[in-house]
């Protein structure tokens, strides 16, 4: 365990029923707010609720809705340039991970600085505009992280820009914002949150701060994810998933994800597989690979979820039995949520293995967090398990 650790969190978090109605209070003194979102969110009507609050506060606004689902750094730059021209002095992000990530980048971009420069020197950015994050998925945890993920086409890879200045000033967690979320998106993003919780808890950088949030995130996810995805009216389960995703993001900021995320980055960069889906596909293969180094941590996750560690004979479960039970539960969740298990349906072929391994092994920032060292041959075997 790390001897020194730090907890970096958003400045203020509003959570619960009608939490969106705090927008007016947050925007006091604001002249003009830039609303980062995307056209799908607008079309769904989800944006209406926060826009009503902005209008009620009497604040001028501009909507920036040209964000693609998996933005490249050039596309991010275009949106940021439009934001600069708008003259807005506050940012609200209403959306999933990509929307919030680009809004966070905009909040630290002074004139003249480019996203490409941040790829080489992430700490060059400094907070310029206060940012409010309103997630419309319960998964990425982007509302609470100092990270922004952008695709780098020339490398066929997604890259994380990490800068503590990007941590949001305000976060609003309101279950009504994810009530209309389609099943497939709810499932993929929910499993992404599960990855965050499990990876951060088993990370080399795990510490008392990250453990606190990762363990509670895991408990909430294992208890709520199926109902939150399958029942549109299960507002309590959805609200619990929103909190879990937020906690997962805090755990990322305090600790860090591991080989699941590292090996998934090339899948988004080259094949444009949604971030949550690629993580979900790799979760079990990586965790089985890590099993012998993570048994104590997985056992603690078991205790947090089931609380009683006994078998049918009343005997205490051994740590290893608990660890395997956690992986079986994750497999059950993936099956119930109809998460794909193979990369071939996304156009990935066995002959692509060399490229995947080379790209995945470049993500050293996250591979170093993995308790078990991942060699190129290990990475190849993991990818091979999901090429069937």
GROMACS .gro file of C-alpha atoms in nm:
model
  388
    1UNK     CA    1   0.000   0.000   0.000
    2UNK     CA    2   0.124   0.348  -0.080
    3UNK     CA    3   0.276   0.533   0.214
    4UNK     CA    4   0.146   0.867   0.090
    5UNK     CA    5  -0.181   0.928  -0.090
    6UNK     CA    6  -0.408   1.214  -0.180
    7UNK     CA    7  -0.781   1.263  -0.219
    8UNK     CA    8  -0.890   1.508  -0.488
    9UNK     CA    9  -1.266   1.559  -0.519
   10UNK     CA   10  -1.510   1.800  -0.686
   11UNK     CA   11  -1.569   2.116  -0.487
   12UNK     CA   12  -1.938   2.057  -0.417
   13UNK     CA   13  -2.169   1.766  -0.496
   14UNK     CA   14  -2.550   1.787  -0.508
   15UNK     CA   15  -2.716   1.447  -0.498
   16UNK     CA   16  -3.070   1.314  -0.481
   17UNK     CA   17  -3.423   1.396  -0.584
   18UNK     CA   18  -3.455   1.723  -0.778
   19UNK     CA   19  -3.083   1.793  -0.735
   20UNK     CA   20  -3.092   1.966  -1.077
   21UNK     CA   21  -3.283   2.252  -0.918
   22UNK     CA   22  -2.959   2.370  -0.757
   23UNK     CA   23  -2.839   2.501  -1.094
   24UNK     CA   24  -2.979   2.847  -1.028
   25UNK     CA   25  -2.785   2.878  -0.704
   26UNK     CA   26  -2.464   2.754  -0.867
   27UNK     CA   27  -2.496   3.005  -1.153
   28UNK     CA   28  -2.528   3.311  -0.931
   29UNK     CA   29  -2.305   3.585  -1.071
   30UNK     CA   30  -2.267   3.406  -1.405
   31UNK     CA   31  -2.318   3.610  -1.724
   32UNK     CA   32  -2.326   3.332  -1.982
   33UNK     CA   33  -2.301   2.956  -1.953
   34UNK     CA   34  -2.178   2.715  -2.221
   35UNK     CA   35  -2.374   2.389  -2.214
   36UNK     CA   36  -2.169   2.096  -2.345
   37UNK     CA   37  -2.389   1.809  -2.464
   38UNK     CA   38  -2.461   1.603  -2.775
   39UNK     CA   39  -2.748   1.579  -3.020
   40UNK     CA   40  -2.871   1.244  -2.890
   41UNK     CA   41  -2.920   1.389  -2.543
   42UNK     CA   42  -3.103   1.687  -2.691
   43UNK     CA   43  -3.327   1.463  -2.900
   44UNK     CA   44  -3.412   1.246  -2.599
   45UNK     CA   45  -3.545   1.546  -2.404
   46UNK     CA   46  -3.298   1.489  -2.119
   47UNK     CA   47  -3.146   1.832  -2.173
   48UNK     CA   48  -3.481   2.006  -2.116
   49UNK     CA   49  -3.472   1.980  -1.735
   50UNK     CA   50  -3.137   2.157  -1.679
   51UNK     CA   51  -3.212   2.413  -1.951
   52UNK     CA   52  -3.532   2.507  -1.769
   53UNK     CA   53  -3.326   2.578  -1.458
   54UNK     CA   54  -3.076   2.788  -1.655
   55UNK     CA   55  -3.356   2.997  -1.804
   56UNK     CA   56  -3.521   3.030  -1.464
   57UNK     CA   57  -3.194   3.167  -1.327
   58UNK     CA   58  -3.200   3.433  -1.600
   59UNK     CA   59  -2.859   3.336  -1.736
   60UNK     CA   60  -2.774   3.357  -2.105
   61UNK     CA   61  -2.661   3.028  -2.256
   62UNK     CA   62  -2.505   2.869  -2.564
   63UNK     CA   63  -2.544   2.500  -2.642
   64UNK     CA   64  -2.240   2.316  -2.781
   65UNK     CA   65  -2.386   1.992  -2.917
   66UNK     CA   66  -2.146   1.885  -3.195
   67UNK     CA   67  -1.959   1.639  -2.975
   68UNK     CA   68  -1.912   1.292  -3.126
   69UNK     CA   69  -1.938   0.981  -2.910
   70UNK     CA   70  -1.567   0.901  -2.913
   71UNK     CA   71  -1.393   1.232  -2.995
   72UNK     CA   72  -1.047   1.267  -3.141
   73UNK     CA   73  -0.820   1.535  -3.002
   74UNK     CA   74  -0.885   1.741  -3.319
   75UNK     CA   75  -1.262   1.720  -3.269
   76UNK     CA   76  -1.216   1.819  -2.906
   77UNK     CA   77  -1.014   2.119  -3.021
   78UNK     CA   78  -1.294   2.234  -3.254
   79UNK     CA   79  -1.547   2.234  -2.970
   80UNK     CA   80  -1.307   2.415  -2.739
   81UNK     CA   81  -1.243   2.681  -3.005
   82UNK     CA   82  -1.619   2.734  -3.036
   83UNK     CA   83  -1.642   2.764  -2.657
   84UNK     CA   84  -1.368   3.027  -2.653
   85UNK     CA   85  -1.552   3.231  -2.914
   86UNK     CA   86  -1.878   3.213  -2.715
   87UNK     CA   87  -1.758   3.438  -2.434
   88UNK     CA   88  -1.914   3.208  -2.171
   89UNK     CA   89  -1.781   3.239  -1.817
   90UNK     CA   90  -1.918   2.909  -1.685
   91UNK     CA   91  -1.941   2.553  -1.818
   92UNK     CA   92  -2.215   2.295  -1.768
   93UNK     CA   93  -2.166   1.946  -1.909
   94UNK     CA   94  -2.483   1.741  -1.958
   95UNK     CA   95  -2.389   1.401  -2.093
   96UNK     CA   96  -2.178   1.090  -2.066
   97UNK     CA   97  -1.805   1.048  -2.038
   98UNK     CA   98  -1.703   1.207  -2.368
   99UNK     CA   99  -1.915   1.518  -2.311
  100UNK     CA  100  -1.780   1.567  -1.960
  101UNK     CA  101  -1.421   1.494  -2.066
  102UNK     CA  102  -1.421   1.763  -2.335
  103UNK     CA  103  -1.595   2.011  -2.104
  104UNK     CA  104  -1.323   1.951  -1.845
  105UNK     CA  105  -1.056   2.014  -2.106
  106UNK     CA  106  -1.227   2.340  -2.201
  107UNK     CA  107  -1.219   2.450  -1.836
  108UNK     CA  108  -0.836   2.446  -1.828
  109UNK     CA  109  -0.754   2.573  -2.177
  110UNK     CA  110  -0.613   2.921  -2.184
  111UNK     CA  111  -0.587   3.104  -2.515
  112UNK     CA  112  -0.315   2.961  -2.735
  113UNK     CA  113  -0.295   2.622  -2.563
  114UNK     CA  114  -0.402   2.324  -2.775
  115UNK     CA  115  -0.526   1.976  -2.692
  116UNK     CA  116  -0.234   1.833  -2.890
  117UNK     CA  117   0.005   2.017  -2.659
  118UNK     CA  118  -0.175   1.873  -2.357
  119UNK     CA  119  -0.119   1.522  -2.492
  120UNK     CA  120   0.254   1.587  -2.455
  121UNK     CA  121   0.235   1.802  -2.141
  122UNK     CA  122  -0.093   1.744  -1.953
  123UNK     CA  123  -0.005   1.974  -1.664
  124UNK     CA  124   0.024   2.279  -1.892
  125UNK     CA  125  -0.349   2.346  -1.851
  126UNK     CA  126  -0.474   2.561  -1.561
  127UNK     CA  127  -0.830   2.611  -1.442
  128UNK     CA  128  -0.980   2.909  -1.626
  129UNK     CA  129  -1.356   2.856  -1.597
  130UNK     CA  130  -1.566   2.686  -1.330
  131UNK     CA  131  -1.729   2.364  -1.454
  132UNK     CA  132  -2.047   2.184  -1.348
  133UNK     CA  133  -2.083   1.815  -1.438
  134UNK     CA  134  -2.428   1.656  -1.479
  135UNK     CA  135  -2.388   1.290  -1.583
  136UNK     CA  136  -2.658   1.130  -1.797
  137UNK     CA  137  -2.510   0.781  -1.762
  138UNK     CA  138  -2.418   0.589  -1.449
  139UNK     CA  139  -2.081   0.455  -1.541
  140UNK     CA  140  -1.783   0.659  -1.653
  141UNK     CA  141  -1.729   0.853  -1.332
  142UNK     CA  142  -1.592   1.135  -1.550
  143UNK     CA  143  -1.775   1.383  -1.327
  144UNK     CA  144  -1.528   1.313  -1.047
  145UNK     CA  145  -1.198   1.239  -1.224
  146UNK     CA  146  -0.911   1.463  -1.336
  147UNK     CA  147  -0.894   1.265  -1.662
  148UNK     CA  148  -0.998   1.336  -2.019
  149UNK     CA  149  -0.986   1.059  -2.279
  150UNK     CA  150  -0.936   1.149  -2.645
  151UNK     CA  151  -0.864   0.938  -2.950
  152UNK     CA  152  -0.532   0.984  -3.128
  153UNK     CA  153  -0.598   0.855  -3.484
  154UNK     CA  154  -0.236   0.853  -3.595
  155UNK     CA  155  -0.160   0.610  -3.311
  156UNK     CA  156  -0.493   0.425  -3.340
  157UNK     CA  157  -0.518   0.463  -2.964
  158UNK     CA  158  -0.714   0.644  -2.696
  159UNK     CA  159  -0.500   0.852  -2.462
  160UNK     CA  160  -0.580   0.984  -2.117
  161UNK     CA  161  -0.490   1.343  -2.037
  162UNK     CA  162  -0.459   1.366  -1.657
  163UNK     CA  163  -0.449   1.702  -1.481
  164UNK     CA  164  -0.581   1.771  -1.127
  165UNK     CA  165  -0.703   2.112  -1.246
  166UNK     CA  166  -0.975   1.930  -1.443
  167UNK     CA  167  -1.156   1.807  -1.133
  168UNK     CA  168  -1.504   1.960  -1.150
  169UNK     CA  169  -1.608   2.252  -0.934
  170UNK     CA  170  -1.964   2.119  -0.900
  171UNK     CA  171  -2.135   1.786  -0.965
  172UNK     CA  172  -2.509   1.720  -0.979
  173UNK     CA  173  -2.627   1.360  -0.941
  174UNK     CA  174  -2.999   1.339  -1.017
  175UNK     CA  175  -3.155   1.000  -1.095
  176UNK     CA  176  -3.412   1.154  -1.330
  177UNK     CA  177  -3.127   1.234  -1.571
  178UNK     CA  178  -3.072   0.863  -1.643
  179UNK     CA  179  -3.433   0.746  -1.631
  180UNK     CA  180  -3.468   0.728  -2.011
  181UNK     CA  181  -3.127   0.574  -2.074
  182UNK     CA  182  -3.152   0.290  -2.330
  183UNK     CA  183  -3.078  -0.056  -2.192
  184UNK     CA  184  -2.765  -0.114  -2.401
  185UNK     CA  185  -2.605   0.216  -2.291
  186UNK     CA  186  -2.709   0.169  -1.927
  187UNK     CA  187  -2.557  -0.180  -1.932
  188UNK     CA  188  -2.227  -0.081  -2.095
  189UNK     CA  189  -2.172   0.222  -1.875
  190UNK     CA  190  -2.282   0.037  -1.562
  191UNK     CA  191  -2.027  -0.237  -1.627
  192UNK     CA  192  -1.766   0.033  -1.687
  193UNK     CA  193  -1.838   0.156  -1.334
  194UNK     CA  194  -1.796  -0.202  -1.209
  195UNK     CA  195  -1.456  -0.214  -1.380
  196UNK     CA  196  -1.354   0.110  -1.209
  197UNK     CA  197  -1.449  -0.020  -0.865
  198UNK     CA  198  -1.279  -0.359  -0.901
  199UNK     CA  199  -0.969  -0.229  -1.079
  200UNK     CA  200  -0.908   0.056  -0.836
  201UNK     CA  201  -0.951  -0.176  -0.538
  202UNK     CA  202  -0.697  -0.420  -0.682
  203UNK     CA  203  -0.455  -0.156  -0.811
  204UNK     CA  204  -0.093  -0.119  -0.705
  205UNK     CA  205  -0.186   0.239  -0.617
  206UNK     CA  206  -0.477   0.139  -0.393
  207UNK     CA  207  -0.480   0.323  -0.061
  208UNK     CA  208  -0.726   0.390   0.224
  209UNK     CA  209  -0.894   0.674   0.034
  210UNK     CA  210  -0.944   0.483  -0.291
  211UNK     CA  211  -1.042   0.164  -0.102
  212UNK     CA  212  -1.318   0.348   0.082
  213UNK     CA  213  -1.484   0.469  -0.237
  214UNK     CA  214  -1.407   0.167  -0.455
  215UNK     CA  215  -1.550  -0.080  -0.206
  216UNK     CA  216  -1.873   0.114  -0.158
  217UNK     CA  217  -1.902   0.157  -0.535
  218UNK     CA  218  -1.865  -0.220  -0.579
  219UNK     CA  219  -2.133  -0.290  -0.318
  220UNK     CA  220  -2.381  -0.051  -0.477
  221UNK     CA  221  -2.314  -0.182  -0.827
  222UNK     CA  222  -2.343  -0.550  -0.745
  223UNK     CA  223  -2.670  -0.483  -0.561
  224UNK     CA  224  -2.834  -0.246  -0.811
  225UNK     CA  225  -2.696  -0.277  -1.163
  226UNK     CA  226  -2.944  -0.528  -1.311
  227UNK     CA  227  -3.254  -0.353  -1.182
  228UNK     CA  228  -3.120  -0.009  -1.275
  229UNK     CA  229  -3.065  -0.124  -1.634
  230UNK     CA  230  -3.377  -0.334  -1.682
  231UNK     CA  231  -3.646  -0.133  -1.502
  232UNK     CA  232  -3.698   0.222  -1.626
  233UNK     CA  233  -3.899   0.310  -1.315
  234UNK     CA  234  -3.640   0.183  -1.065
  235UNK     CA  235  -3.535   0.533  -0.966
  236UNK     CA  236  -3.375   0.426  -0.638
  237UNK     CA  237  -3.155   0.168  -0.813
  238UNK     CA  238  -3.062   0.424  -1.079
  239UNK     CA  239  -2.975   0.681  -0.814
  240UNK     CA  240  -2.761   0.422  -0.636
  241UNK     CA  241  -2.580   0.353  -0.963
  242UNK     CA  242  -2.518   0.726  -1.011
  243UNK     CA  243  -2.357   0.740  -0.668
  244UNK     CA  244  -2.158   0.425  -0.742
  245UNK     CA  245  -2.026   0.571  -1.067
  246UNK     CA  246  -1.928   0.891  -0.884
  247UNK     CA  247  -1.751   0.691  -0.613
  248UNK     CA  248  -1.572   0.494  -0.883
  249UNK     CA  249  -1.448   0.818  -1.034
  250UNK     CA  250  -1.319   0.935  -0.696
  251UNK     CA  251  -1.139   0.601  -0.662
  252UNK     CA  252  -0.979   0.653  -1.004
  253UNK     CA  253  -0.856   0.996  -0.897
  254UNK     CA  254  -0.710   0.853  -0.575
  255UNK     CA  255  -0.577   0.527  -0.720
  256UNK     CA  256  -0.611   0.424  -1.085
  257UNK     CA  257  -0.742   0.157  -1.317
  258UNK     CA  258  -0.531  -0.135  -1.433
  259UNK     CA  259  -0.484  -0.375  -1.725
  260UNK     CA  260  -0.853  -0.391  -1.817
  261UNK     CA  261  -0.851  -0.027  -1.919
  262UNK     CA  262  -0.497  -0.042  -2.058
  263UNK     CA  263  -0.580  -0.323  -2.300
  264UNK     CA  264  -0.916  -0.170  -2.393
  265UNK     CA  265  -0.769   0.158  -2.519
  266UNK     CA  266  -0.660   0.018  -2.859
  267UNK     CA  267  -1.011  -0.122  -2.910
  268UNK     CA  268  -1.161   0.224  -2.888
  269UNK     CA  269  -0.884   0.394  -3.081
  270UNK     CA  270  -0.869   0.153  -3.377
  271UNK     CA  271  -1.211  -0.016  -3.387
  272UNK     CA  272  -1.421   0.256  -3.221
  273UNK     CA  273  -1.575   0.011  -2.976
  274UNK     CA  274  -1.757   0.200  -2.701
  275UNK     CA  275  -1.537   0.243  -2.394
  276UNK     CA  276  -1.772   0.060  -2.157
  277UNK     CA  277  -1.818  -0.231  -2.395
  278UNK     CA  278  -1.446  -0.284  -2.455
  279UNK     CA  279  -1.379  -0.277  -2.080
  280UNK     CA  280  -1.664  -0.520  -2.020
  281UNK     CA  281  -1.531  -0.766  -2.277
  282UNK     CA  282  -1.185  -0.767  -2.118
  283UNK     CA  283  -1.292  -0.757  -1.752
  284UNK     CA  284  -1.317  -1.129  -1.679
  285UNK     CA  285  -1.012  -1.241  -1.883
  286UNK     CA  286  -0.795  -0.983  -1.707
  287UNK     CA  287  -0.934  -1.062  -1.361
  288UNK     CA  288  -0.880  -1.435  -1.412
  289UNK     CA  289  -0.522  -1.353  -1.516
  290UNK     CA  290  -0.480  -1.139  -1.202
  291UNK     CA  291  -0.654  -1.383  -0.967
  292UNK     CA  292  -0.349  -1.524  -0.789
  293UNK     CA  293  -0.231  -1.172  -0.695
  294UNK     CA  294  -0.571  -1.026  -0.600
  295UNK     CA  295  -0.735  -1.292  -0.382
  296UNK     CA  296  -0.732  -1.083  -0.058
  297UNK     CA  297  -0.885  -0.780  -0.235
  298UNK     CA  298  -1.154  -0.983  -0.413
  299UNK     CA  299  -1.231  -1.154  -0.083
  300UNK     CA  300  -1.293  -0.814   0.077
  301UNK     CA  301  -1.526  -0.723  -0.210
  302UNK     CA  302  -1.715  -1.047  -0.138
  303UNK     CA  303  -1.750  -0.954   0.229
  304UNK     CA  304  -1.880  -0.608   0.138
  305UNK     CA  305  -2.146  -0.754  -0.093
  306UNK     CA  306  -2.265  -1.067   0.085
  307UNK     CA  307  -2.146  -0.976   0.433
  308UNK     CA  308  -2.167  -1.333   0.553
  309UNK     CA  309  -1.884  -1.558   0.410
  310UNK     CA  310  -2.029  -1.900   0.479
  311UNK     CA  311  -2.098  -2.199   0.256
  312UNK     CA  312  -2.396  -2.434   0.270
  313UNK     CA  313  -2.242  -2.632   0.554
  314UNK     CA  314  -2.200  -2.325   0.767
  315UNK     CA  315  -1.821  -2.337   0.735
  316UNK     CA  316  -1.637  -2.014   0.671
  317UNK     CA  317  -1.551  -1.956   0.308
  318UNK     CA  318  -1.183  -1.939   0.237
  319UNK     CA  319  -1.046  -1.626   0.072
  320UNK     CA  320  -0.995  -1.805  -0.257
  321UNK     CA  321  -1.356  -1.928  -0.262
  322UNK     CA  322  -1.477  -1.574  -0.199
  323UNK     CA  323  -1.259  -1.440  -0.481
  324UNK     CA  324  -1.397  -1.693  -0.728
  325UNK     CA  325  -1.752  -1.613  -0.613
  326UNK     CA  326  -1.697  -1.246  -0.700
  327UNK     CA  327  -1.582  -1.338  -1.052
  328UNK     CA  328  -1.885  -1.567  -1.095
  329UNK     CA  329  -2.112  -1.282  -0.987
  330UNK     CA  330  -1.947  -1.051  -1.241
  331UNK     CA  331  -1.996  -1.313  -1.511
  332UNK     CA  332  -2.363  -1.342  -1.414
  333UNK     CA  333  -2.406  -0.965  -1.443
  334UNK     CA  334  -2.241  -0.958  -1.787
  335UNK     CA  335  -2.472  -1.236  -1.908
  336UNK     CA  336  -2.789  -1.073  -1.773
  337UNK     CA  337  -2.695  -0.740  -1.928
  338UNK     CA  338  -2.621  -0.905  -2.264
  339UNK     CA  339  -2.268  -0.768  -2.280
  340UNK     CA  340  -2.078  -0.896  -2.587
  341UNK     CA  341  -1.808  -1.150  -2.507
  342UNK     CA  342  -1.620  -1.152  -2.838
  343UNK     CA  343  -1.430  -0.890  -3.033
  344UNK     CA  344  -1.500  -1.059  -3.366
  345UNK     CA  345  -1.848  -0.906  -3.388
  346UNK     CA  346  -1.676  -0.565  -3.395
  347UNK     CA  347  -1.456  -0.657  -3.690
  348UNK     CA  348  -1.146  -0.753  -3.492
  349UNK     CA  349  -0.962  -1.041  -3.660
  350UNK     CA  350  -0.693  -1.279  -3.528
  351UNK     CA  351  -0.443  -1.121  -3.766
  352UNK     CA  352  -0.490  -0.793  -3.574
  353UNK     CA  353  -0.332  -0.942  -3.262
  354UNK     CA  354   0.015  -0.796  -3.316
  355UNK     CA  355  -0.124  -0.444  -3.353
  356UNK     CA  356  -0.345  -0.483  -3.044
  357UNK     CA  357  -0.061  -0.613  -2.831
  358UNK     CA  358   0.179  -0.340  -2.944
  359UNK     CA  359  -0.077  -0.066  -2.878
  360UNK     CA  360  -0.195  -0.208  -2.547
  361UNK     CA  361   0.158  -0.240  -2.413
  362UNK     CA  362   0.209   0.132  -2.477
  363UNK     CA  363  -0.041   0.219  -2.203
  364UNK     CA  364   0.224   0.190  -1.933
  365UNK     CA  365   0.050   0.450  -1.713
  366UNK     CA  366  -0.218   0.190  -1.634
  367UNK     CA  367  -0.023  -0.134  -1.681
  368UNK     CA  368   0.207  -0.027  -1.398
  369UNK     CA  369  -0.097  -0.022  -1.169
  370UNK     CA  370  -0.171  -0.389  -1.237
  371UNK     CA  371  -0.065  -0.613  -0.946
  372UNK     CA  372   0.053  -0.885  -1.184
  373UNK     CA  373   0.305  -0.780  -1.447
  374UNK     CA  374   0.159  -0.801  -1.798
  375UNK     CA  375   0.408  -0.911  -2.064
  376UNK     CA  376   0.337  -0.885  -2.438
  377UNK     CA  377   0.275  -1.261  -2.439
  378UNK     CA  378   0.028  -1.224  -2.151
  379UNK     CA  379  -0.154  -0.949  -2.340
  380UNK     CA  380  -0.168  -1.170  -2.649
  381UNK     CA  381  -0.326  -1.456  -2.452
  382UNK     CA  382  -0.584  -1.221  -2.298
  383UNK     CA  383  -0.684  -1.083  -2.639
  384UNK     CA  384  -0.698  -1.435  -2.781
  385UNK     CA  385  -0.958  -1.532  -2.520
  386UNK     CA  386  -1.200  -1.274  -2.660
  387UNK     CA  387  -1.132  -1.349  -3.027
  388UNK     CA  388  -1.369  -1.639  -3.082
   0.00000   0.00000   0.00000
